[in-house]
mmCIF file of C-alpha atoms and ligand atoms in Angstrom:
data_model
loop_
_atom_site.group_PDB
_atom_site.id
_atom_site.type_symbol
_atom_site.label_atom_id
_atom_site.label_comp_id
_atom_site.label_asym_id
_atom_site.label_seq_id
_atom_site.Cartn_x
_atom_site.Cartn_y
_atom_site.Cartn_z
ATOM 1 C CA UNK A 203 93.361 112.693 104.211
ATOM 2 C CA UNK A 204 91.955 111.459 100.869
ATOM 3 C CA UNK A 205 89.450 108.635 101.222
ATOM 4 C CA UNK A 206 91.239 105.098 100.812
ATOM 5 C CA UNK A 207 92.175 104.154 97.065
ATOM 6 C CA UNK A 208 91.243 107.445 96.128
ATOM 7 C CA UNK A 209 93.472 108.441 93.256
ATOM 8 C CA UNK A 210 95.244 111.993 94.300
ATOM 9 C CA UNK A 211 96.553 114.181 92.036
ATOM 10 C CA UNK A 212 99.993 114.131 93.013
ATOM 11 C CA UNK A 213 103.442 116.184 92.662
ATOM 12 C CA UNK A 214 105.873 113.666 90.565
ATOM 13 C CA UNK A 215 107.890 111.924 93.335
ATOM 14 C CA UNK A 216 109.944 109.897 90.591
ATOM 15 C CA UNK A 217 113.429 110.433 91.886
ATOM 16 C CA UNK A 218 114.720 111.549 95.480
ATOM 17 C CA UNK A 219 118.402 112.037 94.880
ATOM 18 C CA UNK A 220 120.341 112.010 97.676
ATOM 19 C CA UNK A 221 123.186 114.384 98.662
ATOM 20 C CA UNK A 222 125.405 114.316 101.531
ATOM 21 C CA UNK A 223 124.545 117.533 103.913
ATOM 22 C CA UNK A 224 128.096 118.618 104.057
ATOM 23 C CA UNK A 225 129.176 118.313 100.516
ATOM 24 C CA UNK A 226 128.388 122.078 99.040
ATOM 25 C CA UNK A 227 129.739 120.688 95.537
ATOM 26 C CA UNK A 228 127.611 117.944 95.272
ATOM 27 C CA UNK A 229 124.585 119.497 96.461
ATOM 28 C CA UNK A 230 125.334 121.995 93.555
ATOM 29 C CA UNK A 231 125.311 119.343 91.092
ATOM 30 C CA UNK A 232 122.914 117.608 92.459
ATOM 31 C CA UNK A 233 120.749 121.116 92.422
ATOM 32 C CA UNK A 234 121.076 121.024 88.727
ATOM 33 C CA UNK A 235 120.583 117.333 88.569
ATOM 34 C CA UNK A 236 116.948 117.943 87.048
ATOM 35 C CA UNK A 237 115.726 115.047 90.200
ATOM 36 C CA UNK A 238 112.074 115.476 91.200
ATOM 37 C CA UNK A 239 113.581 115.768 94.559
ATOM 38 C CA UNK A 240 116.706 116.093 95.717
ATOM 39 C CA UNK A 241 117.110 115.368 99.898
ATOM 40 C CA UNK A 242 120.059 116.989 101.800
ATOM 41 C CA UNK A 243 120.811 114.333 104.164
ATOM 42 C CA UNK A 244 122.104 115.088 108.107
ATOM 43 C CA UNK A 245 121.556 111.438 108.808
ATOM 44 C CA UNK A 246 123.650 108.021 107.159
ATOM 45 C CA UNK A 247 125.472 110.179 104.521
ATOM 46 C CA UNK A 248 127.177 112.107 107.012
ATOM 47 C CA UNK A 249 130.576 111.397 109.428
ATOM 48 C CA UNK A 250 129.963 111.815 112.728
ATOM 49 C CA UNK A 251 131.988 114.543 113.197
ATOM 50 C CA UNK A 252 130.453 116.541 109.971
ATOM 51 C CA UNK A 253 127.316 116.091 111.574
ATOM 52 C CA UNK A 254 127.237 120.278 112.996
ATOM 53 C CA UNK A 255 129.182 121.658 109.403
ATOM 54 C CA UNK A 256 126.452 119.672 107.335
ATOM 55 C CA UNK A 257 123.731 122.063 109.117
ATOM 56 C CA UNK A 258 125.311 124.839 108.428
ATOM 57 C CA UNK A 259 126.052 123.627 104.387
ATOM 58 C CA UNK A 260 122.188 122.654 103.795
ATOM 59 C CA UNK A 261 120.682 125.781 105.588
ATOM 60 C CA UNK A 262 123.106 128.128 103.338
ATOM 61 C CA UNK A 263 122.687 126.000 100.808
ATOM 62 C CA UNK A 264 118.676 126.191 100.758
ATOM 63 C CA UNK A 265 118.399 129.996 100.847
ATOM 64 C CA UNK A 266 121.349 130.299 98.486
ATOM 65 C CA UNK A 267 120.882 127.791 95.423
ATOM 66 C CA UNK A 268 118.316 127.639 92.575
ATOM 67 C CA UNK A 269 116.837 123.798 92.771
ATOM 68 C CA UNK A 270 115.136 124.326 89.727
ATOM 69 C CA UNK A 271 111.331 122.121 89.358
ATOM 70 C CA UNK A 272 112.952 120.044 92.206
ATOM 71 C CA UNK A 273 111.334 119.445 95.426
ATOM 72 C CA UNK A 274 113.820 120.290 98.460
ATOM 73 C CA UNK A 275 113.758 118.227 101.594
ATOM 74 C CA UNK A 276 115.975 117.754 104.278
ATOM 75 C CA UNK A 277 116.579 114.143 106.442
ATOM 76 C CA UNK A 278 117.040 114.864 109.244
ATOM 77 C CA UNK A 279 118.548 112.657 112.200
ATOM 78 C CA UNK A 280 115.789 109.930 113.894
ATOM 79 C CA UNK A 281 113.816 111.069 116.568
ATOM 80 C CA UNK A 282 114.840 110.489 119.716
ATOM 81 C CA UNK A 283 118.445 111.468 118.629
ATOM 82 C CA UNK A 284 120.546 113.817 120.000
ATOM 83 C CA UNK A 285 120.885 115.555 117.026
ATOM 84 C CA UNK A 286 117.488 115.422 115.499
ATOM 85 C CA UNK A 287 116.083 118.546 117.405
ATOM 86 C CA UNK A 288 118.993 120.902 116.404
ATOM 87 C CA UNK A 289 118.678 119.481 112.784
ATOM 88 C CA UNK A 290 115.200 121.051 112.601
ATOM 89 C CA UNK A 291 116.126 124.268 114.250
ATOM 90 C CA UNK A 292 118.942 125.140 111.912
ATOM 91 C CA UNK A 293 117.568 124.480 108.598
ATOM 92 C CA UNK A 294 113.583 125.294 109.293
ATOM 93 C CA UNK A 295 113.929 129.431 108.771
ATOM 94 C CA UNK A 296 115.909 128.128 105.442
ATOM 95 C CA UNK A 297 112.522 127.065 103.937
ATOM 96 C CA UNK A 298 113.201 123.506 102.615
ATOM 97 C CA UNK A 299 110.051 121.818 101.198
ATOM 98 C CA UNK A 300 109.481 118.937 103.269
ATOM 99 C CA UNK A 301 111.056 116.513 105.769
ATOM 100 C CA UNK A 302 112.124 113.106 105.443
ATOM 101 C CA UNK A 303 112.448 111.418 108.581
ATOM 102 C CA UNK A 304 114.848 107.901 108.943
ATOM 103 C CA UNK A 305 113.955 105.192 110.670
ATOM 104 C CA UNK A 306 110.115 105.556 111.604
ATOM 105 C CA UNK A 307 108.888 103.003 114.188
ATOM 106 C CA UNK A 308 105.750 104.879 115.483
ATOM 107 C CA UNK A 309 102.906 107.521 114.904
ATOM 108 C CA UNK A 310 104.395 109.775 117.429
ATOM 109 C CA UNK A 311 107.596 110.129 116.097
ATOM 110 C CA UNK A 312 105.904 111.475 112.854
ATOM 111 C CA UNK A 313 103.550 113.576 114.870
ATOM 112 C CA UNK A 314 106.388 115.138 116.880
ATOM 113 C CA UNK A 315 107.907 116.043 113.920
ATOM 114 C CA UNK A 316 105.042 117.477 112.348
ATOM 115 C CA UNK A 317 104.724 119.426 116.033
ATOM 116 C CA UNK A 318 108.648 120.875 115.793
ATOM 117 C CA UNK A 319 107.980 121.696 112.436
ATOM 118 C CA UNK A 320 104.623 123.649 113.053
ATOM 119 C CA UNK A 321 103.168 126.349 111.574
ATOM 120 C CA UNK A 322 104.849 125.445 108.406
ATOM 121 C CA UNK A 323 102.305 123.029 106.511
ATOM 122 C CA UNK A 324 105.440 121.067 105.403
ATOM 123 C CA UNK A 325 104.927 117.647 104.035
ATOM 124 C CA UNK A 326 106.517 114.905 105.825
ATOM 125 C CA UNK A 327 107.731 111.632 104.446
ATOM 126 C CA UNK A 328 108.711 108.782 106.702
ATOM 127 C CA UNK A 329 111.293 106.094 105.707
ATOM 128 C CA UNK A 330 110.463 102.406 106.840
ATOM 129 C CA UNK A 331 113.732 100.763 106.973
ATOM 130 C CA UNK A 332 113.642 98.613 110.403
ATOM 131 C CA UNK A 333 111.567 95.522 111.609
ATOM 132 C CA UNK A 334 109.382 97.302 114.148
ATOM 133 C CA UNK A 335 109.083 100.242 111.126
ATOM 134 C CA UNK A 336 107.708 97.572 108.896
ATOM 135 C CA UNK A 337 105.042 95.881 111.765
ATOM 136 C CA UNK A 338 103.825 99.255 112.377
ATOM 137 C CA UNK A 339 103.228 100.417 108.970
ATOM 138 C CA UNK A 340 99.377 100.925 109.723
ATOM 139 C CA UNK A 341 99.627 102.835 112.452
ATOM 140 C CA UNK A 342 102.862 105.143 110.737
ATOM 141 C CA UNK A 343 100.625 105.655 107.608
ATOM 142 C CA UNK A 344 97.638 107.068 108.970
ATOM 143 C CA UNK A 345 99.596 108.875 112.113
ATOM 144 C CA UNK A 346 99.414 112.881 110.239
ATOM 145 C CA UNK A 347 97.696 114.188 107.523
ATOM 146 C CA UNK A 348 101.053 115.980 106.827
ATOM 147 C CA UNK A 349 102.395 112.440 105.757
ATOM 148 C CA UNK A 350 103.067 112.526 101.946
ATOM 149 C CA UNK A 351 104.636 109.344 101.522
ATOM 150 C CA UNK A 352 106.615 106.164 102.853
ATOM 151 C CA UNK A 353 109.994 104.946 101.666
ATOM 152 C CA UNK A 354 111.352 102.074 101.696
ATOM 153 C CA UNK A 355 114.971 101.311 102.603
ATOM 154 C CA UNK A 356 115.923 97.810 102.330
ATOM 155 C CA UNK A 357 119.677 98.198 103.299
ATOM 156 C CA UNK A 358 119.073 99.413 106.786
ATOM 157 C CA UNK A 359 116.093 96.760 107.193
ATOM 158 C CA UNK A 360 117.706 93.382 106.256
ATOM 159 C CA UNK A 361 120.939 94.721 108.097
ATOM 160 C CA UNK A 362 118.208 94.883 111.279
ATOM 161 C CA UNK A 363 117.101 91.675 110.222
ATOM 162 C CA UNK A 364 120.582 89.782 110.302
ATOM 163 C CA UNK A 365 119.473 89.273 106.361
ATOM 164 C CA UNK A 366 122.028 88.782 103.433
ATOM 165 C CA UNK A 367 120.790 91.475 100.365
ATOM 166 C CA UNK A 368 121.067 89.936 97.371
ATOM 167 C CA UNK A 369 120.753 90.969 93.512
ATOM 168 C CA UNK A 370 116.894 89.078 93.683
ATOM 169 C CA UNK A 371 116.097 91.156 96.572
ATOM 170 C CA UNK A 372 113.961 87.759 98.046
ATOM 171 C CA UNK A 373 115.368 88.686 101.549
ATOM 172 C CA UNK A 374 112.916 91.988 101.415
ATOM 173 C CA UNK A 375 110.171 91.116 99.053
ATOM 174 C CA UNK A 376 107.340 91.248 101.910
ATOM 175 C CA UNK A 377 108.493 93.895 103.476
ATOM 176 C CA UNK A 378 108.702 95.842 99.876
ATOM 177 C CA UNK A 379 104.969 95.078 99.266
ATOM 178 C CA UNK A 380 103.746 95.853 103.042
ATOM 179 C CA UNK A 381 105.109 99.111 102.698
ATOM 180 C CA UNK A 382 103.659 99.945 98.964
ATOM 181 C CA UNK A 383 99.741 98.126 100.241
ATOM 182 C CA UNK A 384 100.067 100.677 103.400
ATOM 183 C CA UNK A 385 100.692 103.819 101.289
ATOM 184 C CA UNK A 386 98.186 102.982 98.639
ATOM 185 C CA UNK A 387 95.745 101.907 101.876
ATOM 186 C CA UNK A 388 96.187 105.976 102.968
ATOM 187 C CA UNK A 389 96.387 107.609 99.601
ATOM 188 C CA UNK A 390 100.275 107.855 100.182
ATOM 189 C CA UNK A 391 103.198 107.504 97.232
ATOM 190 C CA UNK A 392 105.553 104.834 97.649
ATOM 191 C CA UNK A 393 109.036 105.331 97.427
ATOM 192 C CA UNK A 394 111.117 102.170 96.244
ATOM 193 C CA UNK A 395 114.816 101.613 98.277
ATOM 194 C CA UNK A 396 118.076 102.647 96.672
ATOM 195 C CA UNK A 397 120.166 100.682 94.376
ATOM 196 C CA UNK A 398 123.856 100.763 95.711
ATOM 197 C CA UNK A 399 125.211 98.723 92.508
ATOM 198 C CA UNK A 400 126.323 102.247 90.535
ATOM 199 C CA UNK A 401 127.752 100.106 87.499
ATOM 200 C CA UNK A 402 124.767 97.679 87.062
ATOM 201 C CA UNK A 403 121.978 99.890 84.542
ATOM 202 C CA UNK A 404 120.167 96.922 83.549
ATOM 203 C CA UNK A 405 119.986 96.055 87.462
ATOM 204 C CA UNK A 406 118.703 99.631 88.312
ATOM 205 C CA UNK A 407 116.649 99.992 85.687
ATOM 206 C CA UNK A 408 114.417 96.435 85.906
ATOM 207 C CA UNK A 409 114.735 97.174 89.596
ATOM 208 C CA UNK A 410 112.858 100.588 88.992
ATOM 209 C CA UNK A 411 109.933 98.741 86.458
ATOM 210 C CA UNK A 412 109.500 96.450 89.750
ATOM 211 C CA UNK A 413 108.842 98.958 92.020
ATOM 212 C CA UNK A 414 106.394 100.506 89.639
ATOM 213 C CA UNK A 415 104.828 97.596 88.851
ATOM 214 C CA UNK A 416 103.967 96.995 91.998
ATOM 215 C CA UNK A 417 102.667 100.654 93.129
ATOM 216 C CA UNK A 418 105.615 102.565 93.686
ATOM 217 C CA UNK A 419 105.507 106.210 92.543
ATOM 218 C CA UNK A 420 109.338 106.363 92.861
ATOM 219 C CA UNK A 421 112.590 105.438 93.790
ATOM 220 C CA UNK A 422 115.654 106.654 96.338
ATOM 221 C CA UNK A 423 118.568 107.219 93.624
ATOM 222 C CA UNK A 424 122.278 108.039 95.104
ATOM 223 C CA UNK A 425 124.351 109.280 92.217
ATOM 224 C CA UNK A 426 122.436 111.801 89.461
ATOM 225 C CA UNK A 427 123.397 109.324 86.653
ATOM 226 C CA UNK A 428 120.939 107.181 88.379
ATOM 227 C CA UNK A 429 118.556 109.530 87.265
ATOM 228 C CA UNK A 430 116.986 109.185 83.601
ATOM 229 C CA UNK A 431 116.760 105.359 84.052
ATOM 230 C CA UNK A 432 114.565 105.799 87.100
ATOM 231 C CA UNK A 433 112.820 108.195 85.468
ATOM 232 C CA UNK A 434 112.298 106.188 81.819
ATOM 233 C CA UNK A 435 111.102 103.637 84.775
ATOM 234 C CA UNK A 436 108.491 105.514 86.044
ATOM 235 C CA UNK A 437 107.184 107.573 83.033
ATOM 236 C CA UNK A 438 104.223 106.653 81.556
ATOM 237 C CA UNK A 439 105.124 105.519 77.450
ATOM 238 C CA UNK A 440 103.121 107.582 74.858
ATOM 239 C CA UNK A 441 101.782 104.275 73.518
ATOM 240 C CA UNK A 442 100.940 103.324 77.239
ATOM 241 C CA UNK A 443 98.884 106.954 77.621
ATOM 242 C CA UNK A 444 97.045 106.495 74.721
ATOM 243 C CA UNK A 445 95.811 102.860 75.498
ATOM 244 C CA UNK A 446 94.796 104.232 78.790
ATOM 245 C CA UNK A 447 92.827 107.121 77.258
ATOM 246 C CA UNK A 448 91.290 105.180 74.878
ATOM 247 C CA UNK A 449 90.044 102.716 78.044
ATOM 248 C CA UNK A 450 88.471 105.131 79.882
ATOM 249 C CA UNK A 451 86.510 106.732 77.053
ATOM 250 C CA UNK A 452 85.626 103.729 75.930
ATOM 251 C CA UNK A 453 84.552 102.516 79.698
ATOM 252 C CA UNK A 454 82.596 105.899 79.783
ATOM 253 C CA UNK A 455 80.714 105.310 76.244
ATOM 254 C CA UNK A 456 79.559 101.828 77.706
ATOM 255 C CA UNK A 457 78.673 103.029 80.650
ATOM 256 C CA UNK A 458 76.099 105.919 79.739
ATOM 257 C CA UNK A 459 74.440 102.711 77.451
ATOM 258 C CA UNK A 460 74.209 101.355 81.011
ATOM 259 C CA UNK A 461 76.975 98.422 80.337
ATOM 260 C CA UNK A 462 79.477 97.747 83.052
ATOM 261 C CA UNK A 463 82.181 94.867 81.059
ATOM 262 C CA UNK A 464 82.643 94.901 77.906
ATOM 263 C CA UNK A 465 85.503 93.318 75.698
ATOM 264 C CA UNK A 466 88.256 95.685 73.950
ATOM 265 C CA UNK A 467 90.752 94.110 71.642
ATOM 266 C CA UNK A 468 89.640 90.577 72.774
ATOM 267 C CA UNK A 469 90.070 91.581 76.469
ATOM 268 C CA UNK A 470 87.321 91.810 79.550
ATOM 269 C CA UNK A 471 87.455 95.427 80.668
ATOM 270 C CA UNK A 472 85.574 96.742 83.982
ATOM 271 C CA UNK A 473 86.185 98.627 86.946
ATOM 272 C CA UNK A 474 89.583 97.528 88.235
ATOM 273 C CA UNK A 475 91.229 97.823 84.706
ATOM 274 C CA UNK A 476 89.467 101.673 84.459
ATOM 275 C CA UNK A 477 91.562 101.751 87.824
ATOM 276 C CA UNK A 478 94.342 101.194 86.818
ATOM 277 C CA UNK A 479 94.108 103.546 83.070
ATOM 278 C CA UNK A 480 93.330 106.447 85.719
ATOM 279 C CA UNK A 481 96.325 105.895 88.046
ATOM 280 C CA UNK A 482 98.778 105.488 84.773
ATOM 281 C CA UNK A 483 97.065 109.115 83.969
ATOM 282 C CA UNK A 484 97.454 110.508 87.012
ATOM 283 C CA UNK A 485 101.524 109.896 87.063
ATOM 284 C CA UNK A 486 101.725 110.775 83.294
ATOM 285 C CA UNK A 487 99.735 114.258 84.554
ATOM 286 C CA UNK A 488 102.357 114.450 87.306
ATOM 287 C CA UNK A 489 105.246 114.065 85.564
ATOM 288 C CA UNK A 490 104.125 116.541 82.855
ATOM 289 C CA UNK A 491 102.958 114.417 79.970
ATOM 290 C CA UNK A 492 99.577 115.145 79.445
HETATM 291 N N1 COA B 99 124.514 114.157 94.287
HETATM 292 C C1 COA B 99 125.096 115.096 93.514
HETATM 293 N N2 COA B 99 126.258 114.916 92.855
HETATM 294 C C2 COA B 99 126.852 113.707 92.981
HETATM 295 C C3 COA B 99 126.296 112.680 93.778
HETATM 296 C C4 COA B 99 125.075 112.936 94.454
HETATM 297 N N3 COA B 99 124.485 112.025 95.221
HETATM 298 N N4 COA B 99 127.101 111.603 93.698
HETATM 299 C C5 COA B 99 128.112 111.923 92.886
HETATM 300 N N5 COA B 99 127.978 113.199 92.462
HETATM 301 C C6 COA B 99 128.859 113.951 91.555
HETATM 302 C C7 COA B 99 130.289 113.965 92.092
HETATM 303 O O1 COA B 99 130.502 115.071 92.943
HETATM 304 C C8 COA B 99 131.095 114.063 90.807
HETATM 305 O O2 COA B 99 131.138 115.391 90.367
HETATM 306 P P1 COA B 99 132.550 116.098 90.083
HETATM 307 O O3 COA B 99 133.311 115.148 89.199
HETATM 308 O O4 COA B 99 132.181 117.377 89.428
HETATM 309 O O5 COA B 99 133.158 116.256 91.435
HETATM 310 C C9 COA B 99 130.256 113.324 89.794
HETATM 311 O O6 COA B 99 128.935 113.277 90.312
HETATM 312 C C10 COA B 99 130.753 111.915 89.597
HETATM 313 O O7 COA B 99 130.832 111.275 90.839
HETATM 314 P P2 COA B 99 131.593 109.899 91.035
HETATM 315 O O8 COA B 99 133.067 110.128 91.004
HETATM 316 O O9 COA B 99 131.013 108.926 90.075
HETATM 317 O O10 COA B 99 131.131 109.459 92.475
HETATM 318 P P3 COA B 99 131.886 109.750 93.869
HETATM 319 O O11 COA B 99 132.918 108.703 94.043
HETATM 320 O O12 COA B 99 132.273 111.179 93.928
HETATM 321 O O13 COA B 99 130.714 109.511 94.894
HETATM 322 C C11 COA B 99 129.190 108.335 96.283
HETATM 323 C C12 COA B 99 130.144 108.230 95.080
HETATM 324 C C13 COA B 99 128.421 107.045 96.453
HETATM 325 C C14 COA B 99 129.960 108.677 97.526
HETATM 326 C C15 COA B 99 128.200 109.506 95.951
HETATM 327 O O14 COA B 99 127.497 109.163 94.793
HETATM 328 C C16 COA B 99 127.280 109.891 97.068
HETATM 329 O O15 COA B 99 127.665 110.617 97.960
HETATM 330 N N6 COA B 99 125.992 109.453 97.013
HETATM 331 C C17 COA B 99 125.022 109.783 98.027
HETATM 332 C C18 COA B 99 125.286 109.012 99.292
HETATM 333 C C19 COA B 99 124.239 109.263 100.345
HETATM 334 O O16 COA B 99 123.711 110.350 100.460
HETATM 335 N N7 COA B 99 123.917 108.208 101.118
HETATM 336 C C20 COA B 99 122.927 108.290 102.137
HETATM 337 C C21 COA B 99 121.547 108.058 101.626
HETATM 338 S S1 COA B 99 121.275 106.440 101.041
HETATM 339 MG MG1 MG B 100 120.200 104.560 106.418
#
């Protein structure tokens, strides 16, 4: 594991599009979708009684289909499931690039995971989407050093939490922080919930400069025309690459003439605000920008 606040370079976790595991068109489109990740889901986004054909669909689908740049991962069904052991055995020998893994509530359910999943060095990435997920975020974060990353899912959480979503999103505001302190606390991205609405682009798209504000590397989407407003969202601007380039050689000038603050354009500049220029490069660098 990284040391804590360490800034890591990164793979660009922008978008996870999700795709139900039993839908071969969709996964075809979503394949081509150009989504930093795209997750073939065995969990929510599956009937019951699809649950078996979905294996079958992502496994074939996997060692059949050209994903392009994006990252391939697979949820799979909770621990502790019935199904979640078989989920891993079918699609494992199909090579996906990571796991996501709903509805984390403890270390162990991440470290049996990374156990059934073992030799392969696969990353993990655990949703937190339930109360007890959310009071055990310290323990969840630093439980593997295969954990890449924690997502949040607000639907699932303020349905455990008898709360009513709404458009402001009040109900889940701690919750959405916790989770994006406790990744940055373990050098971990941040993955920002999904945004059901799939008429509302101004909603998605200030909903996606949020989450990024705050920390967030990325966000959930569910349809691929989700897609290039998430990632406008979580892009670094030219004109915001070139500010931060200009910070940090400025901050480096000063400090070889042994000055820590100094003022640029009429504004104190020291550590934390060097900080902050090198995180904004380190997503521009991961999403291919500089
Ligand atoms: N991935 C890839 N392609 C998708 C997609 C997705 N998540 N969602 C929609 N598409 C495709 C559709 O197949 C359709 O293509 P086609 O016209 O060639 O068949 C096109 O995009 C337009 O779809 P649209 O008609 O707008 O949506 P829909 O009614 O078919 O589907 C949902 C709506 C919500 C069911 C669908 O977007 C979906 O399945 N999303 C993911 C749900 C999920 O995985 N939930 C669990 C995790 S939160
Ligand atoms: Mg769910």
């Amino acid at each position: 594991m990284s040391a804590p606040g360490e800034i890591r370079s990164l793979r660009a976790r922008r978008s996870l599009l999700f795709v139900p595991g039993d839908d071969a068109r969709k996964i075809a489109k979503a394949a081509a979708s150009g989504a930093d990740c795209v997750v073939l889901d065995l969990e929510d986004g599956v009937a019951t009684d699809r649950k078996l054909a979905a294996r079958q669909t992502v496994a074939s689908s996997l060692s059949s289909l050209q994903f392009g740049g994006s990252e391939r991962l697979v949820r799979v069904n909770p621990v502790g499931s019935e199904l979640h052991p078989g989920d891993i055995e079918a699609t494992l020998s199909s090579r996906p690039d990571g796991y996501v893994l709903p509805k984390v509530e403890s270390p162990e359910q991440v470290q049996q995971l990374a156990r059934r999943t073992f030799p392969s060095p696969l990353p993990l990435l655990a949703l937190i989407e339930s109360a007890r997920g959310v009071l055990e975020l310290k323990e969840i974060a630093g439980s593997d050093p295969r954990l890449v990353a924690l997502l949040f899912g607000a639907e699932d959480l303020t349905a455990d939490m008898g709360a009513v979503r709404t458009r402001a999103g009040q109900e889940a505001a701690w919750a959405r922080g916790a989770v994006v302190v406790a990744a940055a606390a373990f050098s971990l991205q941040a993955i920002d919930t999904v945004f059901v609405d799939l008429h509302d682009e101004e909603g998605l798209h200030r909903e996606s400069l949020d989450a990024c504000g705050m920390g967030y590397a990325g966000k959930m989407a569910i349809h691929p025309k989700q897609l290039s407003l998430i990632h406008q969202a979580f892009t670094p601007s030219d004109e915001e690459i070139a500010k931060a380039c200009r910070l940090v050689e400025v901050h480096a000038r000063h400090q070889d003439q042994g000055k820590g603050a100094f003022a640029l354009d009429g504004r104190m500049v020291d550590w934390p605000m060097v900080r902050a220029a090198e995180h904004l490069l380190a997503r521009a660098r991961a999403a291919g920008k500089i």
